[in-house]
């Protein structure tokens, strides 16, 4: 995916931290599928922990969470 731009977001917030406006370019998240995650599954299974961006499609998040659960990540 070297020809795909990284996700970008610019947010305008007020003094209280409330979002008033944002512009984003998040199309790259739609290109990640469970099939593409499966190519790297062995790396995920060896991880101590997994950080998952919630911008992914629900089926991708479920797939990664299933891998984490089956591999007991994070361990006890």
Coordinates of C-alpha atoms in Angstrom, one line a residue:
X1 CA 0.0 0.0 0.0
X2 CA 2.9 2.4 -0.6
X3 CA 0.7 4.4 -3.0
X4 CA -1.9 5.1 -0.3
X5 CA -1.8 8.3 1.8
X6 CA -1.6 8.0 5.6
X7 CA -4.8 9.0 7.4
X8 CA -4.8 12.6 8.4
X9 CA -7.1 14.7 10.5
X10 CA -7.2 18.4 11.5
X11 CA -9.5 19.4 14.3
X12 CA -10.6 22.9 15.5
X13 CA -11.4 22.8 19.2
X14 CA -12.5 25.6 21.6
X15 CA -10.9 26.5 25.0
X16 CA -12.9 23.7 26.6
X17 CA -11.6 21.1 24.2
X18 CA -14.9 20.8 22.4
X19 CA -14.6 19.9 18.7
X20 CA -16.2 22.5 16.4
X21 CA -14.9 21.5 13.0
X22 CA -12.6 18.9 11.4
X23 CA -11.3 17.9 8.1
X24 CA -10.1 14.3 7.6
X25 CA -8.7 12.0 5.0
X26 CA -9.3 8.5 6.2
X27 CA -9.8 6.5 3.1
X28 CA -6.8 4.2 3.8
X29 CA -8.8 2.5 6.6
X30 CA -11.3 1.1 4.1
X31 CA -8.4 -0.7 2.3
X32 CA -7.5 -2.8 5.4
X33 CA -9.6 -6.0 5.4
X34 CA -9.6 -9.1 7.6
X35 CA -7.8 -10.8 4.6
X36 CA -5.0 -8.2 4.7
X37 CA -4.7 -8.6 8.5
X38 CA -4.5 -12.4 8.1
X39 CA -1.2 -11.9 6.3
X40 CA 0.3 -10.5 9.5
X41 CA -1.6 -12.7 12.0
X42 CA 1.5 -14.5 13.2
X43 CA 3.0 -11.2 14.2
X44 CA -0.1 -10.2 16.1
X45 CA -0.2 -13.5 17.9
X46 CA 3.3 -12.9 19.3
X47 CA 2.5 -9.4 20.6
X48 CA 2.4 -8.5 24.3
X49 CA -0.5 -6.1 23.6
X50 CA -2.3 -4.7 20.6
X51 CA -3.4 -1.1 20.1
X52 CA -6.3 -0.9 17.7
X53 CA -7.5 2.3 16.0
X54 CA -11.3 2.4 16.0
X55 CA -11.4 4.0 12.6
X56 CA -11.3 0.5 11.0
X57 CA -14.4 -1.2 9.7
X58 CA -16.2 -3.3 12.4
X59 CA -15.3 -6.6 10.7
X60 CA -11.6 -5.7 10.9
X61 CA -11.8 -4.8 14.6
X62 CA -13.7 -8.0 15.3
X63 CA -11.0 -10.0 13.5
X64 CA -8.1 -8.4 15.4
X65 CA -10.0 -8.8 18.7
X66 CA -10.6 -12.5 17.9
X67 CA -6.9 -13.0 17.3
X68 CA -6.1 -11.2 20.6
X69 CA -8.6 -13.3 22.5
X70 CA -7.4 -16.6 21.0
X71 CA -3.7 -15.7 21.7
X72 CA -4.5 -14.5 25.2
X73 CA -3.4 -11.0 24.6
X74 CA -2.8 -9.3 26.9
X75 CA -1.8 -12.2 29.1
X76 CA -2.7 -12.5 32.8

